[in-house]
XYZ file of C-alpha atoms in Angstrom:
672
model
C 23.183 -1.773 35.290
C 25.238 1.447 35.893
C 27.004 0.882 38.508
C 28.957 -2.435 36.846
C 29.551 -0.081 34.174
C 27.167 -1.669 31.815
C 24.125 1.024 30.889
C 23.241 3.858 32.678
C 19.310 2.783 31.692
C 18.335 0.124 33.361
C 15.406 -2.460 32.672
C 11.556 -0.508 33.289
C 10.039 -3.884 33.171
C 10.538 -6.738 35.807
C 8.491 -9.862 37.732
C 7.641 -13.002 36.894
C 5.034 -14.572 34.124
C 2.243 -17.886 34.156
C 2.626 -18.745 30.449
C -0.444 -19.623 28.932
C 1.019 -21.153 25.373
C 4.330 -21.423 24.121
C 6.349 -18.222 24.335
C 10.577 -17.522 23.660
C 12.195 -14.704 21.554
C 11.683 -13.098 18.183
C 15.040 -12.735 16.487
C 15.468 -9.314 14.668
C 16.636 -9.404 10.271
C 19.404 -7.846 11.438
C 21.050 -10.452 13.921
C 19.192 -13.403 12.209
C 23.126 -14.387 11.800
C 24.272 -13.568 15.329
C 26.281 -16.870 16.963
C 23.650 -16.769 19.777
C 20.575 -17.808 17.712
C 22.280 -20.765 15.982
C 20.404 -23.988 14.822
C 17.175 -21.921 15.571
C 16.424 -20.963 11.953
C 13.826 -24.103 11.834
C 10.852 -23.677 9.182
C 10.850 -19.785 9.213
C 14.055 -19.217 7.250
C 11.674 -16.908 4.902
C 11.597 -14.127 7.898
C 13.931 -14.237 11.657
C 13.160 -17.118 13.819
C 10.702 -17.475 16.423
C 12.260 -19.350 19.258
C 10.085 -21.211 21.870
C 11.395 -21.065 25.452
C 8.608 -21.987 27.550
C 6.095 -24.111 27.189
C 2.400 -23.645 28.150
C 1.639 -23.554 31.992
C 5.571 -23.023 32.400
C 6.796 -19.744 35.014
C 9.870 -17.316 34.082
C 10.503 -14.784 35.398
C 11.135 -11.879 32.941
C 13.652 -7.866 32.891
C 12.969 -6.293 29.813
C 12.503 -2.933 28.197
C 9.164 -1.816 27.054
C 8.804 1.253 27.329
C 13.077 2.664 27.923
C 15.549 1.291 25.775
C 18.889 0.793 26.888
C 21.455 3.714 26.405
C 23.921 1.783 24.474
C 23.300 -1.443 24.542
C 21.964 -3.352 21.605
C 18.179 -5.297 20.530
C 18.545 -8.505 19.469
C 15.325 -10.269 20.155
C 11.832 -9.128 21.292
C 9.647 -11.001 22.953
C 6.451 -13.600 21.384
C 3.701 -15.241 22.784
C 1.387 -17.381 21.341
C 2.657 -16.829 17.840
C 2.574 -13.184 18.145
C 5.371 -11.144 18.713
C 5.832 -8.259 21.199
C 7.879 -5.622 19.398
C 8.247 -2.980 22.453
C 9.249 -6.145 24.535
C 12.777 -5.896 24.089
C 14.484 -9.294 25.608
C 17.197 -10.052 24.260
C 20.088 -7.277 24.490
C 23.912 -7.578 23.798
C 26.209 -4.692 25.173
C 29.662 -4.395 24.673
C 32.099 -2.839 27.231
C 35.969 -2.791 26.903
C 37.046 -5.998 24.944
C 34.540 -7.954 25.610
C 30.747 -7.969 25.442
C 27.750 -8.677 27.820
C 24.305 -10.738 27.011
C 21.265 -9.704 28.603
C 18.463 -12.785 28.564
C 15.772 -10.382 29.830
C 12.863 -13.330 30.015
C 11.036 -16.307 29.427
C 14.195 -18.050 30.468
C 14.036 -20.716 33.557
C 17.048 -23.047 34.879
C 14.593 -25.304 36.444
C 10.529 -26.589 37.260
C 8.555 -28.675 35.607
C 9.107 -30.406 32.298
C 7.490 -27.816 29.244
C 8.710 -29.342 26.825
C 11.258 -26.719 25.987
C 14.374 -27.774 27.667
C 15.925 -28.025 24.611
C 16.056 -25.106 23.274
C 16.959 -23.454 26.458
C 19.900 -25.774 26.845
C 20.833 -24.879 23.215
C 20.629 -21.169 23.810
C 22.228 -21.204 26.522
C 25.287 -22.845 25.160
C 25.471 -20.604 22.160
C 25.350 -17.856 24.729
C 28.709 -19.018 26.636
C 29.755 -20.066 23.316
C 29.585 -16.214 21.833
C 31.002 -14.408 25.235
C 34.252 -17.402 24.850
C 35.036 -16.117 21.252
C 37.995 -14.519 20.417
C 36.314 -11.906 18.348
C 32.658 -10.874 18.423
C 30.794 -10.573 16.031
C 31.012 -7.333 14.244
C 27.661 -6.490 13.245
C 26.788 -6.193 16.233
C 26.403 -3.058 19.258
C 24.739 0.734 18.193
C 26.520 2.014 15.768
C 27.331 5.994 16.563
C 30.104 6.643 13.656
C 29.363 6.545 9.792
C 31.729 3.644 10.028
C 29.116 1.585 12.001
C 26.085 2.792 10.116
C 27.869 2.127 7.047
C 27.880 -1.898 7.909
C 24.413 -2.196 8.980
C 23.223 -0.901 6.141
C 25.015 -3.156 4.266
C 23.623 -5.932 6.199
C 19.939 -4.406 4.433
C 20.927 -3.947 1.000
C 20.388 -6.710 -1.225
C 16.651 -6.039 -0.085
C 15.063 -4.788 -3.409
C 12.866 -2.970 -1.492
C 14.987 -0.777 -0.131
C 14.984 2.549 -1.810
C 18.600 3.649 -3.505
C 17.882 7.441 -4.295
C 15.800 7.787 -1.487
C 16.627 8.900 1.997
C 16.226 6.082 4.555
C 17.603 4.412 7.802
C 20.252 2.792 8.253
C 17.597 0.046 9.748
C 15.330 -0.205 12.178
C 12.387 2.253 12.599
C 12.048 5.951 10.760
C 9.153 8.552 10.994
C 8.255 11.904 10.660
C 11.473 14.397 8.912
C 12.951 16.908 12.120
C 15.158 19.991 11.967
C 15.817 20.389 8.709
C 18.656 22.788 8.083
C 21.461 23.575 5.640
C 24.248 24.182 7.652
C 27.858 25.471 7.466
C 26.497 24.739 3.210
C 25.777 20.957 4.634
C 22.175 19.640 3.943
C 20.811 18.353 7.835
C 17.664 15.974 7.873
C 16.860 14.925 11.474
C 14.341 12.042 11.941
C 11.966 9.850 14.609
C 14.429 7.001 14.596
C 14.388 4.347 17.271
C 16.910 2.319 17.189
C 15.779 -1.206 19.005
C 14.292 -1.973 15.661
C 11.323 -1.115 13.017
C 8.886 -0.108 15.054
C 7.301 3.360 17.037
C 8.908 2.821 20.237
C 11.608 5.221 22.334
C 12.100 7.851 19.826
C 15.298 9.086 19.485
C 16.620 12.007 16.724
C 18.534 9.807 13.483
C 20.734 12.077 11.812
C 21.549 12.317 8.037
C 24.236 14.571 5.741
C 24.956 15.741 2.361
C 26.401 17.978 0.821
C 25.092 18.164 -2.136
C 21.154 16.316 -2.043
C 22.932 13.374 -3.648
C 25.448 11.522 -1.851
C 23.887 11.023 1.720
C 26.209 9.589 5.135
C 24.389 8.827 8.828
C 25.280 10.717 11.678
C 25.584 9.613 15.691
C 21.679 10.064 16.782
C 21.322 13.330 17.951
C 18.658 13.511 20.585
C 17.971 10.284 23.304
C 15.241 9.836 25.155
C 16.407 10.972 29.253
C 15.187 8.276 31.349
C 14.909 11.224 34.493
C 13.664 13.634 31.972
C 10.496 15.574 30.600
C 11.225 13.142 27.662
C 11.483 10.174 28.939
C 9.220 8.760 27.000
C 10.479 10.152 23.439
C 12.368 13.210 21.744
C 9.629 14.119 19.468
C 9.067 16.094 16.295
C 10.698 19.449 16.437
C 12.648 22.255 14.135
C 16.248 23.347 13.660
C 16.609 27.261 14.355
C 19.960 29.385 14.325
C 19.402 31.699 17.779
C 20.587 35.403 17.084
C 24.194 34.828 18.518
C 24.384 32.229 16.175
C 23.184 28.801 18.576
C 21.746 25.976 16.467
C 19.002 24.986 18.882
C 16.556 22.315 18.354
C 12.743 22.664 19.699
C 11.396 19.311 20.351
C 8.296 17.094 21.983
C 9.201 15.966 24.815
C 6.324 13.162 26.316
C 6.043 11.679 29.942
C 3.377 9.918 30.515
C 0.607 12.193 29.962
C 2.662 14.991 28.851
C 3.591 15.995 25.845
C 5.287 19.343 26.190
C 7.940 21.956 24.198
C 11.923 21.172 24.963
C 15.234 22.849 23.458
C 18.877 22.024 22.731
C 21.681 23.272 21.896
C 25.219 22.848 20.245
C 28.431 24.760 19.265
C 29.508 21.428 17.133
C 29.731 22.906 13.795
C 28.577 19.373 12.157
C 25.622 19.907 14.595
C 26.353 15.637 16.112
C 26.166 16.422 19.695
C 23.208 18.330 21.060
C 22.965 19.941 25.245
C 19.499 19.428 26.595
C 18.434 22.670 27.953
C 18.330 22.894 31.743
C 15.317 24.399 32.227
C 13.364 21.884 30.167
C 9.816 21.805 29.214
C 9.846 25.444 28.138
C 6.372 25.844 28.060
C 4.518 23.768 30.605
C 1.284 23.363 29.600
C -0.926 23.948 26.765
C -2.700 27.415 27.105
C -5.066 28.357 29.653
C -8.308 29.200 28.793
C -8.259 27.219 25.879
C -10.018 23.713 25.703
C -7.376 21.617 24.238
C -8.340 18.581 23.224
C -7.848 15.565 25.737
C -7.342 11.721 25.278
C -7.068 8.568 27.732
C -3.353 8.813 26.910
C -2.725 12.437 26.357
C -3.839 15.108 28.847
C -3.378 17.712 26.521
C -3.044 17.801 22.114
C 0.156 19.406 21.787
C 2.968 18.541 20.102
C 5.574 19.907 17.484
C 7.305 22.714 16.297
C 7.926 25.907 13.497
C 9.413 28.774 15.205
C 10.759 31.535 12.618
C 11.780 35.337 13.409
C 9.841 37.938 11.695
C 10.056 41.452 12.650
C 12.650 41.175 15.271
C 10.275 38.377 16.492
C 10.469 35.022 17.670
C 7.305 33.192 16.431
C 6.560 29.711 17.750
C 3.635 27.138 15.503
C 2.528 24.098 18.128
C 0.026 21.142 16.385
C -2.821 20.392 18.765
C -6.683 20.625 18.417
C -9.819 23.069 20.230
C -12.595 21.147 21.432
C -16.147 23.251 19.727
C -16.394 26.150 17.400
C -13.202 28.259 17.470
C -15.287 29.971 14.328
C -12.561 29.996 11.978
C -13.661 30.126 8.255
C -12.213 26.169 6.943
C -15.295 25.015 6.509
C -14.906 26.854 3.038
C -11.806 24.851 2.136
C -13.804 21.543 3.384
C -14.462 20.373 -0.336
C -11.078 20.452 -1.882
C -9.481 18.908 0.919
C -12.084 15.932 0.529
C -12.335 15.460 3.982
C -15.780 12.851 5.498
C -18.327 13.350 7.787
C -17.839 11.786 10.434
C -18.615 13.670 13.812
C -15.048 14.101 15.455
C -14.705 15.564 19.228
C -12.551 18.345 18.035
C -11.241 20.299 14.902
C -7.362 20.475 14.487
C -5.495 24.364 15.354
C -2.710 25.252 14.872
C -1.055 27.600 17.745
C 0.435 30.483 17.919
C 2.980 31.610 20.314
C 5.747 34.739 20.252
C 8.970 35.238 22.544
C 11.880 37.212 22.971
C 14.315 34.370 23.650
C 13.781 30.062 22.817
C 12.952 29.745 25.782
C 10.075 32.656 27.037
C 6.838 32.084 25.374
C 3.171 33.732 25.402
C 0.281 32.299 23.813
C -1.719 34.744 21.046
C -4.147 32.704 19.967
C -5.109 29.756 17.388
C -3.904 30.131 14.015
C -5.604 28.337 11.829
C -8.019 25.497 13.019
C -9.970 22.956 11.224
C -13.130 22.291 9.219
C -15.616 20.492 12.248
C -16.644 17.609 11.463
C -14.577 17.477 8.222
C -11.165 17.229 9.839
C -9.179 15.446 12.223
C -8.747 15.852 15.929
C -5.553 17.291 16.063
C -3.465 19.196 13.545
C 0.548 17.376 13.991
C 3.719 19.117 12.363
C 1.808 22.361 11.388
C 4.921 23.963 9.143
C 4.540 28.513 7.851
C 6.434 28.479 4.588
C 6.123 32.750 3.267
C 6.636 33.651 0.305
C 7.102 36.860 -2.038
C 3.027 36.955 -2.485
C 1.515 34.710 0.457
C 2.071 32.027 3.511
C 1.510 28.528 2.876
C 0.255 26.602 6.001
C 0.299 22.318 5.856
C -0.571 20.459 8.621
C -0.346 16.265 9.231
C -4.387 15.889 9.552
C -4.583 12.224 10.880
C -3.610 10.303 7.459
C -3.486 13.696 5.050
C -1.139 16.477 4.714
C -3.189 19.394 4.118
C -1.958 22.582 3.274
C -3.545 26.394 2.919
C -2.249 29.284 0.970
C -3.141 32.889 1.955
C -1.892 36.424 3.383
C -1.699 36.109 7.345
C -1.812 39.278 9.710
C 0.615 37.888 13.232
C -0.707 40.620 15.271
C 0.868 43.881 16.870
C 3.725 42.185 18.688
C 3.581 45.149 20.662
C -0.274 44.490 21.543
C -0.654 41.880 24.922
C -1.197 38.859 24.923
C -4.806 37.920 24.515
C -5.711 41.283 23.164
C -7.640 41.603 19.674
C -4.332 43.640 18.142
C -2.691 40.480 18.955
C -4.937 37.553 17.892
C -3.133 36.289 14.398
C -5.542 36.182 11.116
C -5.120 33.845 8.717
C -6.959 34.644 4.830
C -7.097 31.647 3.078
C -7.766 31.884 -1.237
C -6.365 28.246 -2.023
C -6.376 24.913 0.233
C -6.540 21.371 -0.560
C -3.348 18.322 -0.340
C -0.016 18.620 -0.240
C 0.648 14.682 -1.829
C -2.863 12.197 -2.727
C -0.772 9.257 -1.173
C 1.128 7.880 1.697
C 3.291 10.691 2.091
C 3.008 12.703 6.438
C 4.799 15.134 8.646
C 6.718 16.666 5.773
C 9.277 20.192 6.967
C 11.171 22.088 5.055
C 13.844 24.225 5.242
C 15.531 27.606 3.681
C 17.914 26.833 1.258
C 19.345 30.946 0.761
C 21.849 29.571 -1.620
C 19.187 28.486 -4.268
C 16.607 30.754 -2.805
C 14.242 27.905 -2.190
C 12.282 26.159 0.143
C 13.648 22.432 -0.159
C 10.553 19.667 1.616
C 10.999 15.917 2.598
C 8.137 14.113 3.430
C 7.951 10.591 5.543
C 6.848 7.740 3.314
C 5.202 5.168 5.566
C 5.235 1.670 5.198
C 2.009 0.075 3.621
C 2.853 -3.735 5.038
C 1.819 -4.767 8.346
C 4.035 -5.030 11.282
C 5.678 -8.352 10.965
C 6.290 -8.113 7.075
C 8.618 -4.400 8.405
C 9.533 -6.646 11.458
C 10.549 -9.014 8.951
C 12.778 -6.682 6.450
C 14.693 -4.752 9.932
C 13.341 -1.684 8.809
C 10.657 0.559 8.375
C 9.931 4.164 6.525
C 12.043 6.250 3.894
C 11.741 9.620 2.835
C 10.136 11.558 -0.438
C 12.434 13.212 -2.414
C 13.240 16.472 -2.136
C 11.039 18.441 -3.505
C 10.798 22.566 -4.045
C 7.423 24.357 -2.612
C 6.686 28.046 -4.178
C 4.214 29.323 -5.650
C 3.497 30.102 -10.104
C 3.259 32.896 -11.329
C -0.738 33.192 -10.769
C 0.208 32.298 -7.710
C -0.889 28.969 -6.968
C 1.033 25.873 -5.165
C 3.627 24.222 -7.387
C 5.876 21.318 -6.394
C 8.957 19.749 -8.111
C 11.263 17.397 -7.754
C 15.472 19.557 -6.289
C 17.209 20.134 -9.468
C 19.832 18.347 -8.572
C 18.808 15.258 -8.500
C 19.000 14.986 -12.321
C 22.540 14.444 -11.769
C 21.562 11.053 -9.658
C 20.164 9.638 -13.920
C 23.113 7.170 -14.630
C 21.716 5.344 -17.896
C 19.740 7.343 -20.384
C 17.354 3.959 -21.369
C 14.541 4.777 -23.096
C 13.578 8.203 -25.349
C 10.459 7.273 -27.214
C 7.011 8.620 -28.766
C 4.795 5.668 -28.977
C 1.015 6.262 -30.944
C -0.772 3.412 -29.107
C -4.037 1.544 -30.170
C -5.880 -0.061 -27.296
C -2.838 -2.401 -26.738
C -0.263 -2.758 -24.656
C 4.043 -1.767 -25.794
C 6.474 -3.818 -23.752
C 9.366 -0.927 -23.723
C 13.600 -1.380 -23.737
C 14.000 -0.225 -20.538
C 14.235 -1.876 -17.020
C 15.412 -1.384 -13.387
C 13.349 -0.906 -9.994
C 15.845 2.910 -9.652
C 14.511 4.964 -12.041
C 13.183 8.188 -13.202
C 10.778 8.614 -16.250
C 9.640 11.874 -17.822
C 6.840 11.501 -19.628
C 3.725 13.061 -21.142
C 0.751 11.557 -21.644
C -1.945 12.232 -24.648
C -5.374 10.371 -24.171
C -6.257 11.240 -27.812
C -9.788 9.618 -28.270
C -9.040 6.473 -25.847
C -10.471 5.806 -22.527
C -7.601 5.890 -20.518
C -3.740 5.950 -21.496
C -0.880 5.217 -19.303
C 2.312 2.969 -18.220
C 3.297 0.041 -15.933
C 6.467 -0.110 -13.899
C 7.973 -2.625 -12.054
C 6.661 -5.731 -13.851
C 7.423 -8.807 -14.176
C 7.997 -10.782 -17.614
C 3.691 -11.575 -18.741
C 2.888 -9.274 -16.221
C 1.910 -11.010 -13.731
C 3.418 -8.738 -10.996
C 2.773 -5.008 -12.051
C 1.862 -1.415 -10.820
C -0.245 0.721 -13.141
C -0.404 4.174 -13.768
C -3.366 5.017 -15.430
C -4.426 8.600 -16.502
C -8.766 9.355 -18.197
C -8.498 12.963 -18.447
C -9.845 14.049 -14.924
C -7.247 11.160 -13.220
C -4.326 9.860 -12.279
C -4.517 6.736 -10.488
C -2.226 4.205 -8.890
C -3.499 0.788 -9.622
C -1.648 -1.662 -7.282
C -3.875 -4.475 -7.401
C -1.312 -6.272 -9.222
C 1.999 -4.951 -7.490
C 2.586 -7.807 -5.093
C 3.176 -8.096 -1.565
C 0.059 -10.476 -0.769
C -1.637 -10.403 2.352
C 0.808 -8.336 4.016
C -0.003 -5.044 1.794
C -2.347 -2.667 1.394
C -2.843 -2.669 -2.020
C -5.727 -0.504 -2.226
C -5.645 2.568 -5.473
C -4.323 5.373 -5.248
C -5.370 8.553 -7.288
C -5.092 12.038 -7.459
C -7.347 14.605 -9.526
C -5.246 16.678 -12.511
C -8.573 17.811 -14.885
C -8.286 21.410 -13.231
C -4.335 21.455 -14.164
C -3.053 22.513 -17.047
C 0.390 21.017 -18.664
C 3.521 22.221 -16.999
C 5.064 25.839 -19.523
C 1.655 26.229 -20.501
C 0.862 29.765 -19.414
C 1.167 28.239 -15.752
C -1.843 25.980 -16.612
C -5.472 26.754 -17.703
C -8.480 25.412 -16.146
C -7.966 22.390 -17.140
C -5.669 19.724 -18.623
C -7.094 19.056 -21.631
C -6.157 15.537 -23.165
C -2.821 15.651 -21.861
C -0.896 15.401 -18.423
C 2.541 15.749 -17.552
C 4.132 13.167 -15.736
C 7.480 12.891 -13.526
C 7.449 9.143 -12.350
C 10.367 7.732 -9.498
C 10.507 4.463 -8.896
C 13.002 3.589 -6.261
C 12.379 -0.196 -4.638
C 9.218 -0.031 -3.082
C 8.109 3.560 -3.853
C 6.992 5.680 -6.514
C 6.289 9.539 -6.573
C 4.641 11.120 -9.050
C 4.506 14.606 -10.018
C 1.758 16.126 -12.195
C 2.252 19.609 -13.954
C 4.285 20.905 -11.566
C 1.669 21.238 -9.639
C 0.208 17.994 -7.629
C 1.787 15.361 -6.024
C 1.157 11.411 -5.648
C 3.503 9.460 -3.083
C 2.829 6.074 -2.517
C 4.765 2.388 -1.701
C 4.045 -1.184 -3.451
C 6.320 -4.410 -2.666
C 6.793 -6.674 -5.864
C 7.336 -10.319 -4.537
C 9.704 -10.993 -7.968
C 13.168 -9.611 -8.170
C 12.043 -9.169 -11.810
C 9.207 -7.306 -11.584
C 11.271 -4.456 -13.198
C 10.175 -3.617 -16.770
C 8.438 -0.843 -17.939
C 5.200 -1.273 -20.393
C 2.879 1.306 -21.727
C -0.584 0.678 -22.798
C -4.228 2.651 -23.921
C -7.466 1.629 -22.879
C -10.360 1.373 -25.509
C -9.314 3.703 -28.445
C -6.054 5.954 -29.631
C -3.391 7.281 -27.346
C -0.010 8.496 -27.258
C 3.199 8.494 -24.745
C 6.192 10.314 -25.119
C 8.738 8.747 -22.181
C 12.425 9.289 -21.713
C 14.118 7.130 -18.715
C 16.861 6.736 -16.523
C 18.548 4.155 -14.904
C 19.238 6.065 -11.214
C 22.637 5.989 -8.501
C 22.511 4.919 -5.259
C 23.053 7.695 -2.579
C 24.290 5.338 0.221
C 27.796 4.225 0.714
C 27.009 0.561 0.424
C 27.830 -2.234 -2.019
C 24.303 -1.341 -3.656
C 23.382 2.028 -2.715
C 21.133 1.304 -1.025
């Protein structure tokens, strides 16, 4: 294919298959109206069609992309077999070559053989293919975008999806997970993220890129990193960070995946806009996990050893890598187990953050375990470790299976002049507070230092809580949290608040009311799928008080936020979405944190809690007393599920609430 000038990356899966069921293609949502698929809508009009091309007993050759992704081709469809979609089998590709196009129909398509009852569909597809290639103008919405304008056109194709967030950072389409490489550079905020251009599923991970001048208006940039089929990142460019080297060079440190190895790699740029990056010729810069340390191994990985946090201190570079160690490392983190809400399942390893040091960004020596997990109560691997340095403490947070645990305390990074491996060089972390950074669906957060405003800004990944087929039908997956300011309060406790700039997204002030409730519900005159609500819930003598958001007429669909004096619970039981959605409740303890502004909070919240609630399409973020957060996903089926109401249960209560509609942040017709 490279010799023909089509693509430098050839299909990595070729052969022939004998089908024992109906097989064919499943079209991507962003391409369901491509002329190649004309006439195939059929009964599955609610989602992109399946196209049956081979019947039971049929045989067909294939040439497709399984583990790899074409460098420039656009994936139009994946494989399907027996009604089951196989997303990683990327079977229909379109390339733009010069002024023309090339279509790759890479599987379950044949031109002869016994009649299997699917000849009509094959003939229609081929007729469509020839008609498409014979057009004077090609469809405007295909091709892998590489400019802000191209990404805006792609984003516009999904702009009417009421589950898409309007003021959260989201992918233009396809798959997003961990935030990566966050940096404020040249006065602009840069958020890189794990991105699959091939569809809304985790595969062939690249680095996506979005930029903003003000945290209010975002623009998609070209993909920053892509896997190299001949390099140590063949299977993916996974999570990492961005730093500026001592000579002023912006540098990415990321995990390259290849086979059973996951190892640290570098890339640098002299592009002020951070758009184009050159990978380091000596990658990987660390060739194995630490010798002598029993690093957790699985059937998939020779060592769980990935994700990077790098900073410079006292003339030394420090480098934290997520991992897991087998056996007792002597850590005292069991003392924090109750705060972290762990379980008692036996584990084969303890999550760990491993510390390296170096004089340069491409030479590292291992100095010890910075901190390790709590044995049987935690996950065997810590992902995406990050250290933030405050005036009075350091914060370590780690992504621990399906939660984000944090540890706040004092650290000793060891004597940088002492030999690596010696007691004097070993780090020490004395934890004074531990907990969860978020009590909902929030993972792999990363931060940037905003020197202009003397603050850390943190984003986390909000994974979908609907199944893979629903994500494929939607054409996108994943979004980021709002940017949070993370610091410590006057008593040295962890504090989290939305970035102050977000108030500029407030559009109409649709509600300002204080309501006394007597075991009743009250419908407010406020509607919208993109809202901010700033409220105080006072329990009085009621058993519970709360709000319903994304509520339909007659409340057949709604998401309930309930406060009972000890816990804020998000009840998603009636939130919509059917069987494809996880509707289990999410809870956040607040009984031990006082209201914001009350001297930093006492030992308990009394009968009131201060809540800022951000509703945005399928996202819901709650900030309680500037101390605790709960983020989750909901998927109302009805487009008119946009009302807000208040309620009390079992007595008198009071709620004071201000609400605003929120403007969108993206350059599309709906702001999504």
